[in-house]
Short mmCIF file of N, CA and C in Angstrom, two decimals:
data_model
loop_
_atom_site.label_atom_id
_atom_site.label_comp_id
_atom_site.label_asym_id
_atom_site.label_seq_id
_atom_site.Cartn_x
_atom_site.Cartn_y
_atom_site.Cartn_z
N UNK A 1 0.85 -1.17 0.00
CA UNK A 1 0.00 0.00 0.00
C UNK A 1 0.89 1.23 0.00
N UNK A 2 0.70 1.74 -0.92
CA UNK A 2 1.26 3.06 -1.19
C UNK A 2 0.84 4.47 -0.95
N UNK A 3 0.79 5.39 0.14
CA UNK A 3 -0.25 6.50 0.32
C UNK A 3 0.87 7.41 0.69
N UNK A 4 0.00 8.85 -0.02
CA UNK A 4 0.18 9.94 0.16
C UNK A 4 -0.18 11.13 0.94
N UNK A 5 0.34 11.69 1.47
CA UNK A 5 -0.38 12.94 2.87
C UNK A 5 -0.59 14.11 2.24
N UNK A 6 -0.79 14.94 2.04
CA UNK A 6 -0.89 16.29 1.32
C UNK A 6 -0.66 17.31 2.38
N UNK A 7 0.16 17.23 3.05
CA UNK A 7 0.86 18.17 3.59
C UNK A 7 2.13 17.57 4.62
N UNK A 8 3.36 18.51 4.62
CA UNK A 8 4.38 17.85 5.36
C UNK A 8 4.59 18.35 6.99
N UNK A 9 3.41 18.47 7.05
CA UNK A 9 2.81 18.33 8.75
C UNK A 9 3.67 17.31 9.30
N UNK A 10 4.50 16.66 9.97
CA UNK A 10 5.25 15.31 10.50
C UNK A 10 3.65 14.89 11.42
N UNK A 11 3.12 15.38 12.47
CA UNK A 11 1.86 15.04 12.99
C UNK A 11 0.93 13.88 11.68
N UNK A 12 0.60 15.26 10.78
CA UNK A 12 -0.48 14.63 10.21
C UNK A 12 0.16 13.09 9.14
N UNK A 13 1.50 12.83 8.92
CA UNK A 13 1.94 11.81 8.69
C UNK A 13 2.37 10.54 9.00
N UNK A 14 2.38 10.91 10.66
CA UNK A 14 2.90 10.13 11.86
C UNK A 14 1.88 9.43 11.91
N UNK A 15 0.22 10.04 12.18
CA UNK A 15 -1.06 9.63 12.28
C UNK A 15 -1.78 8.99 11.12
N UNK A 16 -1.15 9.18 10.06
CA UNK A 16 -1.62 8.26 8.88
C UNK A 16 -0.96 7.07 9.23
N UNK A 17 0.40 7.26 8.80
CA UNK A 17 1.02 5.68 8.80
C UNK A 17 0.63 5.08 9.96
N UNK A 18 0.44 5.48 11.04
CA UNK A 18 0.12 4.84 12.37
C UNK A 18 -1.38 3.83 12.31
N UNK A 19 -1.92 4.68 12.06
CA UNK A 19 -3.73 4.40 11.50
C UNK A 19 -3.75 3.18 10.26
N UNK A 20 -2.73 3.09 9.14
CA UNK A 20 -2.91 2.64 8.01
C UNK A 20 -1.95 1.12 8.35
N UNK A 21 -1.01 1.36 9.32
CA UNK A 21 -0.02 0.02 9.23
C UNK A 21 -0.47 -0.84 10.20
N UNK A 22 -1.72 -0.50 11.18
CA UNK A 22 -2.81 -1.46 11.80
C UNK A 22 -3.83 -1.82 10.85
N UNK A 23 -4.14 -1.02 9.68
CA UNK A 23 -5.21 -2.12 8.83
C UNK A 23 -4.15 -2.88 7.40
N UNK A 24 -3.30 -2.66 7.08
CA UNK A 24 -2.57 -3.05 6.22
C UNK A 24 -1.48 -3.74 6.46
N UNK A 25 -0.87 -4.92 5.90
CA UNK A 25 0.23 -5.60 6.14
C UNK A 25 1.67 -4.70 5.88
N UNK A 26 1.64 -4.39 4.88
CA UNK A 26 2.66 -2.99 4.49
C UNK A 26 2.07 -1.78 4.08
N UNK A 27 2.33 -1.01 4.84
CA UNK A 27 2.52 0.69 3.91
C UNK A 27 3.63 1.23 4.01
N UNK A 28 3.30 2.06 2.81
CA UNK A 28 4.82 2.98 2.43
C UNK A 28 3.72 4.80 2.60
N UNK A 29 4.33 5.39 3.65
CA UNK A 29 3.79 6.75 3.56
C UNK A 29 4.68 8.14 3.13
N UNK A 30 4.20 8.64 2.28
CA UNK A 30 5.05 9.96 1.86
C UNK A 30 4.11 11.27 1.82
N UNK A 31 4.54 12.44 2.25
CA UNK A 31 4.38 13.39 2.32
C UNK A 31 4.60 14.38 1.00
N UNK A 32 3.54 15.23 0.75
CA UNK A 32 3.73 16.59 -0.14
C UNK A 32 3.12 17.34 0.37
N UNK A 33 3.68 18.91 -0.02
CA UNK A 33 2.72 19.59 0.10
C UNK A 33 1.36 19.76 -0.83
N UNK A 34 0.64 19.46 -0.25
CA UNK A 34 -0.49 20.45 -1.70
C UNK A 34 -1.69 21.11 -1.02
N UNK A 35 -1.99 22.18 -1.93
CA UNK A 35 -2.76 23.36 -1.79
C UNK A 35 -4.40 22.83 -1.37
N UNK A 36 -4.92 23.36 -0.26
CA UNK A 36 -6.20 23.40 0.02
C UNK A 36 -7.15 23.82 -0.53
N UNK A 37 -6.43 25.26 -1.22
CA UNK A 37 -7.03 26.08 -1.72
C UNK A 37 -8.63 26.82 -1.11
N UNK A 38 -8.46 26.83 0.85
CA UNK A 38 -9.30 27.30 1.28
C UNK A 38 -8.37 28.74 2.13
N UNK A 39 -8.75 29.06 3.06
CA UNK A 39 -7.89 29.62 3.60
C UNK A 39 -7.13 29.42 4.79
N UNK A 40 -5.96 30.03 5.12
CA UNK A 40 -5.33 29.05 5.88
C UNK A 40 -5.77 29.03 7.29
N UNK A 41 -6.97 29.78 7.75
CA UNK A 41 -7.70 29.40 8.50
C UNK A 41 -8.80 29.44 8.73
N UNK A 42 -9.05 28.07 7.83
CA UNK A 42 -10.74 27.70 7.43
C UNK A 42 -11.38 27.74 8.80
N UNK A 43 -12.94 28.25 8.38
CA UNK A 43 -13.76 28.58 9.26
C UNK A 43 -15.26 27.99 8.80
N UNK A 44 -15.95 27.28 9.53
CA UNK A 44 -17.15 26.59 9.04
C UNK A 44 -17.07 25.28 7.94
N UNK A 45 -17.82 24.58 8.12
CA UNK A 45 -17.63 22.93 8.03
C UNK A 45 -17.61 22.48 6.52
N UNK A 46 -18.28 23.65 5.33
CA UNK A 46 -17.98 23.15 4.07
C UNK A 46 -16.64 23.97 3.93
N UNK A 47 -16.04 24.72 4.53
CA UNK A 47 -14.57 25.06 3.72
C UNK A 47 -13.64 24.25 4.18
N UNK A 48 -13.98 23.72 5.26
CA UNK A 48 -12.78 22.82 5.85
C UNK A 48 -12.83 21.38 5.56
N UNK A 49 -14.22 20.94 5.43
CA UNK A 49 -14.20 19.18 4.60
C UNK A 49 -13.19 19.82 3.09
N UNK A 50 -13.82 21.04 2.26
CA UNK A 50 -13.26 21.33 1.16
C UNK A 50 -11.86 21.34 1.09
N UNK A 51 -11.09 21.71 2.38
CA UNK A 51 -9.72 21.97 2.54
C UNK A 51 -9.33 20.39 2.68
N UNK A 52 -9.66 19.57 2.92
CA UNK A 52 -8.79 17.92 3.15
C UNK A 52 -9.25 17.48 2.09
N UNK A 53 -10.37 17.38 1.59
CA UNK A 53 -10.80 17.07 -0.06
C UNK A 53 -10.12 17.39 -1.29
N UNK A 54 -9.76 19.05 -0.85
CA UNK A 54 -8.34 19.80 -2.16
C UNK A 54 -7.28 19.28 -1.77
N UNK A 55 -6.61 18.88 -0.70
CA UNK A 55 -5.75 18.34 0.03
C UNK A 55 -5.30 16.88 -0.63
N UNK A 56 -6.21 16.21 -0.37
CA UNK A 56 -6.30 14.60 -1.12
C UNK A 56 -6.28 14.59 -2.42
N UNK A 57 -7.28 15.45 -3.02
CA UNK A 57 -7.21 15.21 -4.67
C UNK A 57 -6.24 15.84 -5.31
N UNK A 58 -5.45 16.94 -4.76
CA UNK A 58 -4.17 17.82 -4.94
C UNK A 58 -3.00 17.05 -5.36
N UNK A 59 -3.50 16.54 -4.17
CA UNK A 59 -1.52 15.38 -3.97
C UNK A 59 -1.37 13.80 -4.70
N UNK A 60 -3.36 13.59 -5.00
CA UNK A 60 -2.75 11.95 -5.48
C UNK A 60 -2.46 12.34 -7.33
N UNK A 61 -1.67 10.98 -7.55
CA UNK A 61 -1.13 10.36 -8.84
C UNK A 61 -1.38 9.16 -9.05
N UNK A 62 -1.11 8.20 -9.83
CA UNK A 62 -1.77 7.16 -9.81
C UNK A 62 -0.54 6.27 -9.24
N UNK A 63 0.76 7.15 -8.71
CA UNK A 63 1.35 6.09 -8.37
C UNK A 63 1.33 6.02 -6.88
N UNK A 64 -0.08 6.18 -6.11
CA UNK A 64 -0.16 5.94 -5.28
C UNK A 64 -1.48 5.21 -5.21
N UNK A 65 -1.65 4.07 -4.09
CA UNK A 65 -2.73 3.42 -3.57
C UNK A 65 -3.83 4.86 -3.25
N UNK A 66 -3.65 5.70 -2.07
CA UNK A 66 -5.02 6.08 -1.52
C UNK A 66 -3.84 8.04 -1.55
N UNK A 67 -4.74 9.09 -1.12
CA UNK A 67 -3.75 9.97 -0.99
C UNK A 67 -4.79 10.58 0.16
N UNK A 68 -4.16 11.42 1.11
CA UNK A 68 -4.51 10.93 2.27
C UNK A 68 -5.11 13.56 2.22
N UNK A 69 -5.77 13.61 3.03
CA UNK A 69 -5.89 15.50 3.15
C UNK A 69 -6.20 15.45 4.10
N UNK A 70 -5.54 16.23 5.29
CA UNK A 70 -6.26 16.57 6.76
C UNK A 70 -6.67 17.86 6.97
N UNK A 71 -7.10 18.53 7.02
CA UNK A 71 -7.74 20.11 7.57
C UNK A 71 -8.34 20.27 8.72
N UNK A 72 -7.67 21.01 9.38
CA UNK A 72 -8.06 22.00 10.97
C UNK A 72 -8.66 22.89 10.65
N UNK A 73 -10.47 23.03 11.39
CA UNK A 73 -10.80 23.85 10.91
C UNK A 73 -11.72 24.29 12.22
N UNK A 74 -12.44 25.41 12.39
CA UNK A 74 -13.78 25.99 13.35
C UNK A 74 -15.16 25.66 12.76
N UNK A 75 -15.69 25.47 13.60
CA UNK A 75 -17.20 25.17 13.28
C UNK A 75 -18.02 25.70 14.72
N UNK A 76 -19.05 26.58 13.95
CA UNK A 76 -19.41 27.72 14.56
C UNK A 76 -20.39 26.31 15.35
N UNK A 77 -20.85 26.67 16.98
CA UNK A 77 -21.40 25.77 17.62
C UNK A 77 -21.94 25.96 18.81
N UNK A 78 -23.59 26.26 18.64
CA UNK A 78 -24.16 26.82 19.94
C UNK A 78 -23.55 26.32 21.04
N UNK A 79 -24.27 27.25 21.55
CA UNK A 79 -24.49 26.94 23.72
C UNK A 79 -22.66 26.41 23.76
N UNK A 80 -22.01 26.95 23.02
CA UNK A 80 -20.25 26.66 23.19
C UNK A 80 -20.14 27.96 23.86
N UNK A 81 -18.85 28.05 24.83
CA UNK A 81 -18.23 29.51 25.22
C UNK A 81 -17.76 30.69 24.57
N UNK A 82 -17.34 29.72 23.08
CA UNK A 82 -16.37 30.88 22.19
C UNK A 82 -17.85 31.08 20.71
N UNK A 83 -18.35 29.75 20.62
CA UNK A 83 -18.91 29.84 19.73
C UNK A 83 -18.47 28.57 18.65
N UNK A 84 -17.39 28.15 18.72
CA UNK A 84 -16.41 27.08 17.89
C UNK A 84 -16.27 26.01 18.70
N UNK A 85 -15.88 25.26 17.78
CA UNK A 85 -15.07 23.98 18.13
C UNK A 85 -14.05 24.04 16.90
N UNK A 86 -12.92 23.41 17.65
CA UNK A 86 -11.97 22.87 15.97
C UNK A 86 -12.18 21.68 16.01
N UNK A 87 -12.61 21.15 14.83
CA UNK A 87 -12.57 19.75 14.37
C UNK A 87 -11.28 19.74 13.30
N UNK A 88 -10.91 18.49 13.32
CA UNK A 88 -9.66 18.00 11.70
C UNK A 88 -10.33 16.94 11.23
N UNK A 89 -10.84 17.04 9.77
CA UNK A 89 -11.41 16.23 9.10
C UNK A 89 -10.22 16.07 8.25
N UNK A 90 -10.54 14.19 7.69
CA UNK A 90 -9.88 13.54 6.97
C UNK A 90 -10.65 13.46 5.63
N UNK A 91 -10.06 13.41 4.58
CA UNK A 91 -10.17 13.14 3.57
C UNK A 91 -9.31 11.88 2.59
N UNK A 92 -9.48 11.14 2.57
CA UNK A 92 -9.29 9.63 1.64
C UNK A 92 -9.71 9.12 0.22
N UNK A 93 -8.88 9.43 -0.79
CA UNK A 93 -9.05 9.59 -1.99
C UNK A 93 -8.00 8.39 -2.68
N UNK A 94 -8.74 7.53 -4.20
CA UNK A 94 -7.97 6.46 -4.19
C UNK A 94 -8.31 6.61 -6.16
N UNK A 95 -8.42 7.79 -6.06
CA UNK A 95 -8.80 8.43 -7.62
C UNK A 95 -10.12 8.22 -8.47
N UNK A 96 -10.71 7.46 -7.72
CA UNK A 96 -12.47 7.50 -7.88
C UNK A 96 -13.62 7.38 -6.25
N UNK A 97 -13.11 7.35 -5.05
CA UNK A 97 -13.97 7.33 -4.27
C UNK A 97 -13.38 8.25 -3.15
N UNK A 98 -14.00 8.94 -2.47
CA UNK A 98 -13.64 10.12 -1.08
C UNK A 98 -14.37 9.24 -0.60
N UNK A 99 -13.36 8.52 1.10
CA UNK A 99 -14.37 9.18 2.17
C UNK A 99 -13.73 9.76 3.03
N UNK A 100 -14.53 10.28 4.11
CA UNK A 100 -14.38 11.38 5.13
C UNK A 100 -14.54 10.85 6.58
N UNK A 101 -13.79 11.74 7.65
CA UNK A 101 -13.96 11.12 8.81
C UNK A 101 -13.49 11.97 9.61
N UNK A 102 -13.76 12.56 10.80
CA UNK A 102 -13.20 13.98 11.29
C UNK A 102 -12.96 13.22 13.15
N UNK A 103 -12.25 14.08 13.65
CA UNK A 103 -11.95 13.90 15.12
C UNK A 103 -12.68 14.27 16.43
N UNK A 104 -12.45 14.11 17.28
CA UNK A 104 -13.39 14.69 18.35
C UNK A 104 -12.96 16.17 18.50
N UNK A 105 -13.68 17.09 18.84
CA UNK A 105 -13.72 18.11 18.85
C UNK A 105 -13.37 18.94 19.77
N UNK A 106 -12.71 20.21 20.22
CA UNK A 106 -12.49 20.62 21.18
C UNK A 106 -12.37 22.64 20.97
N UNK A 107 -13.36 23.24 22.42
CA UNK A 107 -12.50 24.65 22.18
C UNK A 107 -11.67 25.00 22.86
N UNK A 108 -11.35 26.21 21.58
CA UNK A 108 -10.04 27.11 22.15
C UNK A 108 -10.72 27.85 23.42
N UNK A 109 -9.71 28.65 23.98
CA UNK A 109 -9.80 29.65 24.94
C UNK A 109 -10.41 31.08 24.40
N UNK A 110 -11.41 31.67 25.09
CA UNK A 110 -11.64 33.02 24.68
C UNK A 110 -10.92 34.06 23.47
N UNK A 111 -9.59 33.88 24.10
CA UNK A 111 -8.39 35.18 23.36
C UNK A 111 -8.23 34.35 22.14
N UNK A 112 -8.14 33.30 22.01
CA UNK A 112 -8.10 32.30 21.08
C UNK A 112 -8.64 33.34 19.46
N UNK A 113 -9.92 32.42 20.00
CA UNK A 113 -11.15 32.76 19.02
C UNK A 113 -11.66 34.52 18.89
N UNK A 114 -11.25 35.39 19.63
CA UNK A 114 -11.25 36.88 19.94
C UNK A 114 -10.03 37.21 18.30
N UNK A 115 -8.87 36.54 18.67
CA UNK A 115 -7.94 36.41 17.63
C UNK A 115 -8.01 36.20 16.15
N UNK A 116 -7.76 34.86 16.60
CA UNK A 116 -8.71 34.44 14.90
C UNK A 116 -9.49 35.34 14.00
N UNK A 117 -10.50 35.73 14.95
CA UNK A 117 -11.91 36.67 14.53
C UNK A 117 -11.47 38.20 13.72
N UNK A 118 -9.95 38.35 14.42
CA UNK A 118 -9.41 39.38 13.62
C UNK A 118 -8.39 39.61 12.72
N UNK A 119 -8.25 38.38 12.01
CA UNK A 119 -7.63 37.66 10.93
C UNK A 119 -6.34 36.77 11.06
N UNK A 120 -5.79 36.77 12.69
CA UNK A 120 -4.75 35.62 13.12
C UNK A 120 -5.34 33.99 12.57
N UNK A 121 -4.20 32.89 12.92
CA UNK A 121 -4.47 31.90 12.31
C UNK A 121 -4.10 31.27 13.54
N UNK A 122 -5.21 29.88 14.12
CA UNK A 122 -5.16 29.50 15.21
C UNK A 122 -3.73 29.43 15.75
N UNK A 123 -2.86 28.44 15.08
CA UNK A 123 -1.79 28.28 15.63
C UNK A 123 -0.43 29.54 15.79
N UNK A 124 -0.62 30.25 15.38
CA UNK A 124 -0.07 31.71 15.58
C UNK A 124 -0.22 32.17 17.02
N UNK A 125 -1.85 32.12 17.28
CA UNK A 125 -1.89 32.24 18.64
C UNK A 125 -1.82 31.59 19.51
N UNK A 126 -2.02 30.31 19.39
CA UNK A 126 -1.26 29.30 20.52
C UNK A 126 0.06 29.26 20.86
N UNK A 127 0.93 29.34 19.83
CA UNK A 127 2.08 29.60 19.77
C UNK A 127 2.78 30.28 20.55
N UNK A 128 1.91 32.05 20.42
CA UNK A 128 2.02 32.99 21.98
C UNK A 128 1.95 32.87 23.14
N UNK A 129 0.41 31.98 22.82
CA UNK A 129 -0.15 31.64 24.31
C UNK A 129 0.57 30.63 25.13
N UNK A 130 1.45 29.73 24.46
CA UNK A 130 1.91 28.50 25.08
C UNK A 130 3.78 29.13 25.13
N UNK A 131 3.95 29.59 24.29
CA UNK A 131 5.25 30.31 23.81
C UNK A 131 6.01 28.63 23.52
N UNK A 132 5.49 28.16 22.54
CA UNK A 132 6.14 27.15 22.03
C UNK A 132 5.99 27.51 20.19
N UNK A 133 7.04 27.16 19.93
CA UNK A 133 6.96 27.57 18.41
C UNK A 133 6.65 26.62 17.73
N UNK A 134 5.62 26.50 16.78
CA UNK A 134 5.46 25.60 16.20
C UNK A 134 4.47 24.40 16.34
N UNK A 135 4.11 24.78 17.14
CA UNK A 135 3.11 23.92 18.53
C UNK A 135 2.18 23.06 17.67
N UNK A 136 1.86 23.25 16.69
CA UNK A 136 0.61 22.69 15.89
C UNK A 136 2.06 21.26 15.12
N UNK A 137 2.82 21.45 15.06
CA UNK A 137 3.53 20.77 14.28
C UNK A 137 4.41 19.63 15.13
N UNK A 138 4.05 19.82 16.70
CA UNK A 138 4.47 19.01 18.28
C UNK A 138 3.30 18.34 18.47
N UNK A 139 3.20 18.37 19.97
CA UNK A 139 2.02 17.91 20.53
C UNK A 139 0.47 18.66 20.28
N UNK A 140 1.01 19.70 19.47
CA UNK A 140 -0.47 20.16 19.35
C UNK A 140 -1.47 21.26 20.40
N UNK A 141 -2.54 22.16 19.88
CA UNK A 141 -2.94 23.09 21.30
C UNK A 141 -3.94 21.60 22.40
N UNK A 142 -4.38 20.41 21.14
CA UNK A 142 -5.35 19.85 21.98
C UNK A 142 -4.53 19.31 23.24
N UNK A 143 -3.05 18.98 23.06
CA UNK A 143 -2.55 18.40 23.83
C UNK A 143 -2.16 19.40 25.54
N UNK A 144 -1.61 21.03 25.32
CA UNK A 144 -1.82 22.13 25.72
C UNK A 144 -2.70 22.00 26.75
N UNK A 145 -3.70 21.60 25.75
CA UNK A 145 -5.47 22.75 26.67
C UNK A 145 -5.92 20.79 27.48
N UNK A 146 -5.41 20.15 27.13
CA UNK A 146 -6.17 18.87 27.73
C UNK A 146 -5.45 18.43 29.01
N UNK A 147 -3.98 19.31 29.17
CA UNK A 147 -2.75 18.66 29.67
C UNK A 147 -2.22 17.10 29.80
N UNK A 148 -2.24 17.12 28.55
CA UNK A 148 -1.48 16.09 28.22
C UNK A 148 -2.21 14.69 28.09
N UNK A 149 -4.04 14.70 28.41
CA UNK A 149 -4.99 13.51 27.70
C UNK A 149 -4.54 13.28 26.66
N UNK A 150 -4.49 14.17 25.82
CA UNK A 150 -4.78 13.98 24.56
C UNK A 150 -3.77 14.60 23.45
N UNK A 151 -2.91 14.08 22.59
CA UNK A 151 -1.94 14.87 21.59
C UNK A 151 -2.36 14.80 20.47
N UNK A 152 -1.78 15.85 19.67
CA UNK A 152 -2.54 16.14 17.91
C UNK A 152 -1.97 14.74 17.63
N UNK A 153 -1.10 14.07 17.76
CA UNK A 153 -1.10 12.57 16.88
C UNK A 153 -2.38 12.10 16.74
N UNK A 154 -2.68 11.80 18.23
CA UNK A 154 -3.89 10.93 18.51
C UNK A 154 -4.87 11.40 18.19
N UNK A 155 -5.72 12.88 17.90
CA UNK A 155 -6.41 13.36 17.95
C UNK A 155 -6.59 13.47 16.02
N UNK A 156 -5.24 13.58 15.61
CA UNK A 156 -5.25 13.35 14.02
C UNK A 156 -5.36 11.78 13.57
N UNK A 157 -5.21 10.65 14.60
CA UNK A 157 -5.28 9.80 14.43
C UNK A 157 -7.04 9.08 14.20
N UNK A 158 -7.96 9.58 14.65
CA UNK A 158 -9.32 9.74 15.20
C UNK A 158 -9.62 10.32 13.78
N UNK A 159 -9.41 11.15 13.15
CA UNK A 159 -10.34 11.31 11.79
C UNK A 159 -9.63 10.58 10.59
N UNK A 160 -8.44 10.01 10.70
CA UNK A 160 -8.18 9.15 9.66
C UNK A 160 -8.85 7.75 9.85
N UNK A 161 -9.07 7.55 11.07
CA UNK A 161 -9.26 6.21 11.17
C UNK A 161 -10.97 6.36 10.70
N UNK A 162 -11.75 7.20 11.11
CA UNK A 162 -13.40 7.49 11.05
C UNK A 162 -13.14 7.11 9.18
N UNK A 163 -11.99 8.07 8.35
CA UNK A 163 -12.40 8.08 7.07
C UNK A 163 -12.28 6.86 6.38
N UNK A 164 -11.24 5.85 7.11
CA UNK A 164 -11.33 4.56 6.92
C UNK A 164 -12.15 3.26 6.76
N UNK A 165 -13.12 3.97 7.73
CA UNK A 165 -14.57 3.01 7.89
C UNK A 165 -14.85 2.36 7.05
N UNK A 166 -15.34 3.00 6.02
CA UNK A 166 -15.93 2.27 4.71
C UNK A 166 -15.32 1.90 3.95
N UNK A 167 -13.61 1.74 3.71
CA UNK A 167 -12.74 1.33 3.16
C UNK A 167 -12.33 0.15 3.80
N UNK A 168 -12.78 0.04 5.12
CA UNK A 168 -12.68 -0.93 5.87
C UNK A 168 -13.56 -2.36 5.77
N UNK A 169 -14.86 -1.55 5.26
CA UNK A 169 -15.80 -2.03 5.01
C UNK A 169 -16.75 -2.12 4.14
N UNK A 170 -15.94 -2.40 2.93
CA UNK A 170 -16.43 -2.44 1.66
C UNK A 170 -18.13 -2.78 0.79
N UNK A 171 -18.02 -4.19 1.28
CA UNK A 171 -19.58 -4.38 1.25
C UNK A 171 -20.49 -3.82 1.58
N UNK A 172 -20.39 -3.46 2.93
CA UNK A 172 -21.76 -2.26 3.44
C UNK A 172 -21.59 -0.68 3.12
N UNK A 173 -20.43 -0.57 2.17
CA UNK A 173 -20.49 1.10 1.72
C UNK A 173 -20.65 0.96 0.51
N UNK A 174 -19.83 0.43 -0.48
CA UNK A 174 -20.02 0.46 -2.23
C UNK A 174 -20.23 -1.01 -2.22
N UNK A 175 -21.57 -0.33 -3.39
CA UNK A 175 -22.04 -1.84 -4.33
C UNK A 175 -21.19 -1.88 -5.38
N UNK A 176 -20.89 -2.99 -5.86
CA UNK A 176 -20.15 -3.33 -6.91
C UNK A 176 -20.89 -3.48 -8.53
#
């Protein structure tokens, strides 16, 4: 099995191969960048499925088995504190079928989303807030704000595996 990541996130690659070499006897995982073509900090639930969807179909070729798009994104969400949650939806593309599968969800802090709102990009401000550089590309803010339950591996690990489902389970998703 041959798959591709569409972005050179080390997280979001760590969590593929991790996810893919428990359902597969071999994989080979490689990283590119490719363009989302949403913005780089998608906001609401069709730009951000759209961002791992441009993500996946961006990066595959046919010399890969499946090509893999992750996107971090907000999704506006009553009776919440800030109003958001970030979810990371997966996207799984094998040059005729998507599916999709996103993570458990979690919010930022007030200043967070105050931020954002005035054209910062989440991890910019975590970055401050934690004064770790790069933080989205480590353990992640979920790992931060959860102290230490939970790390972006695992948490990126959770929507690859959801988009897997039906690849998992062929018969009960596509008729032949």
């Amino acid at each position: 099995m041959k798959v591709v990541v569409g972005s050179k996130n080390p997280v979001k690659m760590k969590a593929t191969g991790n996810v893919l070499k428990q359902i597969y006897s071999e994989v080979e995982v490689q990283a590119k960048n490719a363009d989302s073509e949403v913005p780089n900090q998608p906001i609401g639930l069709e730009t951000t499925i759209n961002g791992a969807i441009n993500r996946a179909k961006n990066v595959y070729t046919q010399e890969f088995d499946l090509s893999v798009g992750i996107e971090s994104g907000l999704l506006e969400t009553p009776h919440s504190i800030t109003g958001y949650l970030d979810l990371q939806w997966c996207a799984i593309y094998d040059g005729d079928k998507t599916t999709l599968g996103v993570s458990a969800g979690f919010e930022y802090p007030p200043l967070v989303i105050k931020n954002v709102m005035k054209g910062m990009e989440v991890g910019d401000v975590m970055d401050r807030v934690t004064g770790i550089d790069r933080l989205g590309e480590k353990k992640g803010a979920v790992s931060h704000l959860s102290k230490g339950l939970l790390d972006r591996t695992s948490n990126t690990e959770q929507c690859v595996l959801m988009a897997m489902i039906p690849r998992m389970n062929q018969k009960l998703y596509f008729k032949k």
